[in-house]
Coordinates of C-alpha atoms and ligand atoms in Angstrom, one line a residue:
M686 CA 40.7 -10.7 26.8
L687 CA 42.7 -8.7 24.2
D688 CA 44.7 -5.8 25.4
I689 CA 44.1 -3.7 22.3
R690 CA 46.4 -0.8 21.7
I691 CA 44.6 2.0 19.9
T692 CA 46.6 4.7 17.8
K693 CA 44.2 7.2 16.4
T694 CA 44.7 8.9 13.0
E695 CA 45.7 12.5 13.0
H696 CA 44.3 13.0 9.4
P697 CA 40.7 11.7 9.6
K698 CA 39.2 11.3 6.1
E699 CA 36.2 13.1 4.7
K700 CA 33.1 10.7 5.0
P701 CA 31.4 9.9 1.7
S702 CA 28.3 11.8 0.5
G703 CA 25.7 10.7 -1.9
K704 CA 24.7 7.2 -2.8
L705 CA 26.8 4.5 -1.1
G706 CA 27.9 1.5 -3.3
F707 CA 29.3 -1.6 -1.8
G708 CA 32.8 -2.0 -0.4
K709 CA 34.5 1.0 -2.0
V710 CA 35.1 3.4 0.9
F711 CA 37.0 2.4 3.9
T712 CA 37.1 4.1 7.4
D713 CA 39.8 5.9 9.3
H714 CA 41.1 2.8 11.3
M715 CA 41.9 -0.9 10.9
F716 CA 42.6 -3.7 13.5
I717 CA 45.7 -5.7 13.2
M718 CA 47.2 -8.7 15.2
N719 CA 50.0 -10.8 14.5
Y720 CA 50.7 -14.7 14.9
E721 CA 53.9 -16.6 15.2
E722 CA 54.3 -20.3 15.8
G723 CA 55.3 -20.9 19.3
K724 CA 54.1 -17.4 20.5
G725 CA 50.4 -17.5 19.4
W726 CA 48.5 -14.4 18.5
F727 CA 50.0 -11.0 19.8
D728 CA 50.1 -7.3 19.6
P729 CA 46.5 -6.6 19.0
R730 CA 46.2 -2.9 17.8
I731 CA 44.0 -0.5 16.1
E732 CA 46.0 1.9 13.8
P733 CA 45.1 4.5 11.2
F734 CA 44.0 2.6 7.8
H735 CA 47.1 2.0 5.8
N736 CA 48.6 0.0 3.0
L737 CA 50.7 -3.2 4.0
S738 CA 54.3 -3.9 3.1
L739 CA 54.8 -7.6 2.4
S740 CA 57.6 -9.5 0.6
P741 CA 56.4 -10.6 -2.9
A742 CA 57.2 -14.1 -1.6
T743 CA 54.5 -13.8 0.9
M744 CA 52.7 -17.3 0.9
V745 CA 49.2 -15.9 0.6
F746 CA 50.0 -14.5 -2.8
H747 CA 50.9 -17.8 -4.2
Y748 CA 48.9 -20.5 -2.5
A749 CA 46.0 -18.6 -1.2
Q750 CA 46.1 -19.5 2.5
E751 CA 43.6 -17.3 3.9
M752 CA 40.0 -16.7 5.2
F753 CA 37.7 -13.8 5.5
E754 CA 34.3 -13.0 7.0
G755 CA 31.6 -10.6 6.5
L756 CA 29.4 -8.9 9.1
K757 CA 27.7 -5.6 9.6
A758 CA 27.2 -2.7 12.1
Y759 CA 24.0 -0.5 12.2
K760 CA 22.8 2.5 13.8
G761 CA 19.8 1.5 15.7
V762 CA 16.5 3.4 15.8
D763 CA 17.3 4.1 19.4
G764 CA 20.7 6.0 18.5
N765 CA 22.8 2.9 19.8
N766 CA 25.2 1.0 17.6
Y767 CA 24.6 -2.7 16.9
C768 CA 26.2 -5.8 15.3
F769 CA 24.3 -8.7 14.1
R770 CA 25.1 -12.3 15.5
P771 CA 28.9 -11.6 15.5
D772 CA 29.6 -14.8 17.7
M773 CA 28.3 -16.8 14.6
N774 CA 31.1 -15.0 12.6
A775 CA 33.6 -15.9 15.3
R776 CA 32.5 -19.6 15.2
R777 CA 32.7 -19.8 11.4
T778 CA 36.1 -18.0 11.3
N779 CA 37.3 -21.0 13.4
L780 CA 35.6 -23.5 11.0
S781 CA 37.4 -21.8 8.0
N782 CA 40.6 -21.7 9.9
K783 CA 40.6 -25.3 10.6
R784 CA 40.2 -26.1 6.9
L785 CA 42.8 -23.9 5.9
C786 CA 45.3 -24.8 8.6
I787 CA 45.2 -21.4 10.0
P788 CA 45.4 -21.2 14.0
Q789 CA 42.2 -20.8 15.8
I790 CA 41.1 -17.5 17.4
P791 CA 39.5 -17.3 20.8
E792 CA 35.9 -16.5 19.7
E793 CA 35.5 -13.8 22.6
D794 CA 38.8 -12.3 21.0
F795 CA 37.2 -12.1 17.5
V796 CA 34.1 -10.3 18.9
Q797 CA 36.1 -8.0 21.1
A798 CA 38.4 -6.9 17.9
V799 CA 35.3 -6.3 16.0
T800 CA 33.3 -4.4 18.5
T801 CA 36.3 -2.4 19.5
L802 CA 37.2 -1.2 15.9
V803 CA 33.6 -0.5 15.2
S804 CA 33.4 1.8 18.4
V805 CA 36.5 3.7 17.3
D806 CA 35.0 4.5 14.0
A807 CA 31.4 4.4 15.1
D808 CA 30.9 8.0 13.4
W809 CA 31.2 6.2 9.9
I810 CA 28.1 3.9 10.4
P811 CA 25.8 5.3 7.9
T812 CA 22.3 6.0 8.6
E813 CA 20.6 6.3 5.1
P814 CA 17.9 3.6 4.7
G815 CA 19.5 0.4 3.4
T816 CA 23.0 1.2 4.4
S817 CA 25.2 -0.3 7.2
L818 CA 29.0 -0.5 8.2
Y819 CA 30.3 -3.7 6.5
I820 CA 32.9 -5.3 8.6
R821 CA 35.4 -7.4 6.8
P822 CA 37.8 -9.5 9.2
F823 CA 40.5 -11.7 7.3
I824 CA 43.6 -13.6 8.0
I825 CA 46.4 -14.1 5.6
A826 CA 49.4 -16.3 5.7
T827 CA 52.5 -14.2 5.8
D828 CA 55.7 -16.5 5.7
A829 CA 58.0 -15.4 2.8
F830 CA 58.4 -18.9 1.3
L831 CA 57.7 -20.5 -2.0
G832 CA 57.3 -23.9 -0.8
V833 CA 53.8 -25.4 -0.5
A834 CA 53.3 -25.7 3.3
V835 CA 51.6 -24.4 6.2
S836 CA 52.6 -20.8 7.0
K837 CA 54.1 -20.4 10.6
T838 CA 53.2 -16.6 10.7
Y839 CA 49.8 -14.7 10.0
L840 CA 48.1 -11.4 10.1
F841 CA 44.5 -11.1 11.3
M842 CA 43.1 -7.7 10.1
I843 CA 39.6 -6.1 10.2
I844 CA 38.7 -3.3 7.9
L845 CA 35.4 -1.3 7.7
S846 CA 33.4 0.1 4.8
P847 CA 30.2 2.1 4.8
S848 CA 28.1 0.4 2.3
G849 CA 24.5 0.5 0.5
A850 CA 23.1 -2.5 -1.3
Y851 CA 25.3 -5.2 -2.7
Y852 CA 23.5 -5.3 -6.0
E853 CA 23.2 -2.3 -8.2
S854 CA 19.4 -3.1 -8.6
G855 CA 19.1 -2.6 -4.8
L856 CA 16.0 -4.6 -3.7
D857 CA 14.7 -5.1 -7.1
P858 CA 14.6 -8.8 -8.1
V859 CA 17.9 -10.0 -9.8
G860 CA 18.4 -12.5 -12.6
I861 CA 20.3 -15.6 -11.8
W862 CA 22.3 -17.8 -14.3
I863 CA 22.5 -21.5 -13.3
E864 CA 25.9 -22.7 -14.4
D865 CA 25.9 -26.0 -16.1
D866 CA 29.5 -26.2 -17.1
Y867 CA 31.9 -25.0 -14.3
V868 CA 31.6 -25.9 -10.7
R869 CA 32.6 -23.9 -7.5
A870 CA 33.2 -26.6 -5.0
V871 CA 33.1 -30.4 -4.3
R872 CA 32.3 -32.3 -1.0
G873 CA 35.7 -32.8 0.9
G874 CA 37.0 -29.5 -0.8
M875 CA 36.5 -26.1 0.9
G876 CA 33.2 -25.0 -0.2
F877 CA 31.8 -24.5 3.3
A878 CA 34.8 -22.5 4.3
K879 CA 34.9 -18.5 3.7
T880 CA 38.1 -18.5 1.7
G881 CA 39.1 -16.4 -1.2
G882 CA 39.8 -19.5 -3.4
N883 CA 36.1 -20.4 -3.6
Y884 CA 35.3 -16.9 -4.9
A885 CA 38.2 -17.0 -7.4
A886 CA 36.7 -20.4 -8.7
S887 CA 33.4 -18.5 -9.0
L888 CA 34.5 -15.6 -11.0
I889 CA 34.4 -17.4 -14.5
G890 CA 30.6 -18.4 -14.0
Q891 CA 30.0 -14.7 -12.7
E892 CA 31.5 -13.4 -15.9
K893 CA 29.3 -15.8 -18.1
A894 CA 26.4 -14.6 -16.1
H895 CA 27.1 -11.0 -16.4
N896 CA 27.9 -11.3 -20.2
D897 CA 24.3 -12.5 -20.5
G898 CA 22.8 -9.9 -18.5
Y899 CA 22.4 -11.9 -15.3
A900 CA 23.4 -10.5 -11.8
Q901 CA 24.7 -13.6 -10.4
V902 CA 25.6 -17.3 -11.0
L903 CA 23.9 -20.3 -9.1
W904 CA 26.2 -23.2 -8.8
L905 CA 25.3 -26.9 -9.2
D906 CA 27.0 -29.6 -7.2
G907 CA 30.4 -30.5 -8.4
V908 CA 29.7 -34.3 -9.1
E909 CA 26.5 -34.6 -10.9
R910 CA 26.0 -30.9 -11.9
K911 CA 22.3 -31.5 -10.9
Y912 CA 21.7 -30.3 -7.5
I913 CA 21.3 -26.7 -6.4
E914 CA 24.2 -25.4 -4.0
E915 CA 24.6 -21.7 -3.7
V916 CA 24.9 -18.3 -5.4
G917 CA 28.1 -16.4 -5.9
S918 CA 27.7 -14.3 -2.8
M919 CA 24.5 -15.6 -0.9
N920 CA 22.6 -18.8 -0.1
I921 CA 19.3 -19.6 -2.2
F922 CA 15.8 -20.5 -0.9
F923 CA 12.7 -21.5 -2.9
K924 CA 9.0 -21.5 -2.0
I925 CA 7.6 -24.5 -3.6
D926 CA 4.1 -25.4 -3.1
G927 CA 3.8 -23.4 0.1
K928 CA 6.9 -24.9 1.6
I929 CA 10.3 -23.1 2.2
V930 CA 13.1 -25.3 0.7
T931 CA 16.7 -24.6 0.7
P932 CA 19.8 -26.8 0.0
M933 CA 21.1 -28.8 3.0
L934 CA 24.5 -27.9 4.3
N935 CA 26.6 -30.9 2.8
G936 CA 30.2 -29.6 3.1
S937 CA 30.3 -27.7 -0.1
I938 CA 27.8 -24.9 0.8
L939 CA 28.6 -21.9 2.9
P940 CA 26.8 -22.0 6.3
G941 CA 25.3 -18.6 5.9
I942 CA 24.4 -16.6 9.0
T943 CA 21.4 -15.0 7.4
R944 CA 20.5 -18.4 6.0
D945 CA 20.3 -19.8 9.6
S946 CA 18.3 -16.6 10.7
V947 CA 15.9 -17.0 7.9
I948 CA 15.3 -20.7 8.6
R949 CA 14.4 -19.9 12.2
I950 CA 12.0 -16.9 11.3
C951 CA 10.3 -19.0 8.6
K952 CA 9.8 -21.9 11.0
D953 CA 8.3 -19.3 13.7
W954 CA 6.1 -18.2 11.1
G955 CA 4.6 -21.4 10.9
F956 CA 6.2 -22.7 7.4
E957 CA 7.6 -26.1 7.0
V958 CA 11.2 -25.6 6.2
E959 CA 13.0 -28.3 4.3
E960 CA 16.9 -28.5 4.1
R961 CA 17.4 -31.0 1.5
K962 CA 18.8 -31.8 -2.1
I963 CA 17.0 -29.8 -4.7
S964 CA 17.5 -30.9 -8.3
V965 CA 17.3 -28.4 -11.2
D966 CA 14.7 -30.8 -12.6
E967 CA 12.5 -30.4 -9.7
L968 CA 12.6 -26.5 -10.1
L969 CA 11.7 -26.8 -13.8
E970 CA 8.9 -29.2 -12.9
A971 CA 7.7 -27.0 -10.1
Q972 CA 7.7 -24.0 -12.3
Q973 CA 5.8 -25.7 -15.1
N974 CA 3.2 -26.8 -12.6
G975 CA 2.9 -23.2 -11.3
K976 CA 4.5 -24.5 -7.8
L977 CA 7.6 -22.3 -7.9
E978 CA 6.2 -19.5 -5.9
E979 CA 9.1 -17.4 -4.7
V980 CA 12.9 -17.6 -4.9
F981 CA 15.4 -15.4 -2.8
G982 CA 19.0 -15.3 -1.8
T983 CA 20.1 -14.6 1.8
G984 CA 23.6 -13.2 2.7
T985 CA 25.3 -10.5 4.9
A986 CA 26.2 -8.4 2.1
A987 CA 22.9 -9.1 -0.1
V988 CA 20.5 -9.3 3.1
I989 CA 17.4 -10.8 1.5
S990 CA 17.6 -10.6 -2.4
P991 CA 14.5 -11.5 -4.4
V992 CA 15.1 -13.4 -7.6
G993 CA 12.9 -12.7 -10.5
K994 CA 14.4 -14.9 -13.3
L995 CA 16.5 -18.2 -13.3
R996 CA 18.0 -19.3 -16.6
Y997 CA 19.2 -23.0 -17.1
K998 CA 20.5 -23.9 -20.5
D999 CA 17.8 -23.0 -22.9
D1000 CA 15.0 -22.5 -20.2
V1001 CA 14.4 -19.1 -18.5
M1002 CA 12.1 -19.2 -15.6
T1003 CA 10.2 -16.1 -14.5
I1004 CA 9.4 -16.1 -11.0
G1005 CA 6.3 -14.4 -9.7
D1006 CA 6.1 -12.1 -12.8
G1007 CA 9.7 -11.1 -12.0
K1008 CA 8.3 -9.0 -9.1
T1009 CA 9.4 -9.2 -5.4
G1010 CA 7.5 -12.0 -3.5
E1011 CA 5.6 -11.6 -0.4
I1012 CA 7.9 -13.8 1.8
S1013 CA 10.9 -12.1 0.4
H1014 CA 9.7 -8.7 1.3
K1015 CA 8.3 -9.7 4.6
L1016 CA 11.7 -11.4 5.6
Y1017 CA 13.7 -8.3 4.5
E1018 CA 11.6 -6.1 6.7
T1019 CA 11.8 -8.6 9.6
V1020 CA 15.7 -9.2 9.3
T1021 CA 16.6 -5.5 8.9
G1022 CA 13.9 -4.6 11.5
I1023 CA 15.7 -6.7 14.0
Q1024 CA 19.2 -5.4 13.0
L1025 CA 18.2 -1.8 13.4
G1026 CA 16.0 -2.4 16.5
K1027 CA 12.7 -1.5 14.8
L1028 CA 11.3 -4.9 15.9
E1029 CA 11.8 -6.9 19.2
D1030 CA 14.7 -9.1 19.1
K1031 CA 13.3 -12.3 20.7
Y1032 CA 16.2 -14.4 19.4
G1033 CA 18.9 -12.3 21.1
W1034 CA 20.7 -11.6 17.8
R1035 CA 21.3 -7.9 18.1
V1036 CA 24.6 -7.1 20.0
K1037 CA 24.9 -3.6 21.3
I1038 CA 28.5 -2.1 20.7
Ligands
COI979 C1 29.0 -11.4 2.7 O1 27.8 -11.7 2.4 O2 29.4 -10.9 3.9 C2 29.9 -12.0 1.9 O3 31.2 -12.3 2.3 C3 29.6 -12.0 0.3 C4 30.6 -11.5 -0.4 C5 30.6 -10.0 -0.7 C6 31.7 -12.3 -0.9

């Protein structure tokens, strides 16, 4: 158990008013904990939100030894504050840490740090429909050294951001660009880890997509550029001929927590759920035969995001007349219903703070 020292701000900021975007506003406090080789993690503390002072030689700036997580806190309909499956973020943190040679963090310490910080800034949890307090834990390598090596010192920090929908289109279906040139990750690389490098690699595809009027990019596998992997900020699901199909976790795809929850819910609803390889050709064929019934993305930030259009080279597939599909809609209502306490949480996913 961490002994967290709390220093409250003497200058609370004004809360945002009006429509909240995503990740632009930050709360009054942040969590910080240091690591030194031989000493372990130490000095866990909550301080007023502040800038960092780091040497320009700090390793994370040069070789990107870092990881991050994303989860959310909600104001439940019963007035209590809740988090959604924080234990899964703690577990995934250590998966990412292992791949990035960052020291492990006890899972219970991760969860304690998150819930303590959220309690301190609980009055920042927004209550308008579709909003939540986005929680961003992250770890950076802090040795001031230009050699390529594993850092001996780190900072683990958590910041909070009251946020609305990730996409500007809100819950309206998004258009997705299937990238056939650049790739995001390969098996044996770090595609499964939540680390900045994966997102840096994805920017060029996202730019191409945006320049053509698409909201996001869908990545294909890095070897044959044939099989569907994931979207820039979410996992992807298809309803093909009545079955729910999603790419299997093959080492280059992020093991999404919303992905895991959606698979569980769909199975409980009686759907056959297949986690397997899906080729673009299979999608094109299903579309031509009228069997590609729905497409949606899942993610902490994106929640459930219906996809109305998929572009691959010269083909543009319009899904379900470009409107939100029935399953996407029902899943959104169910996942957010559990998160907000509107629905019974038979899975034990909602954690009271
Ligand atoms: C999340 O869904 O929490 C993410 O981390 C995606 C993203 C905003 C990069």
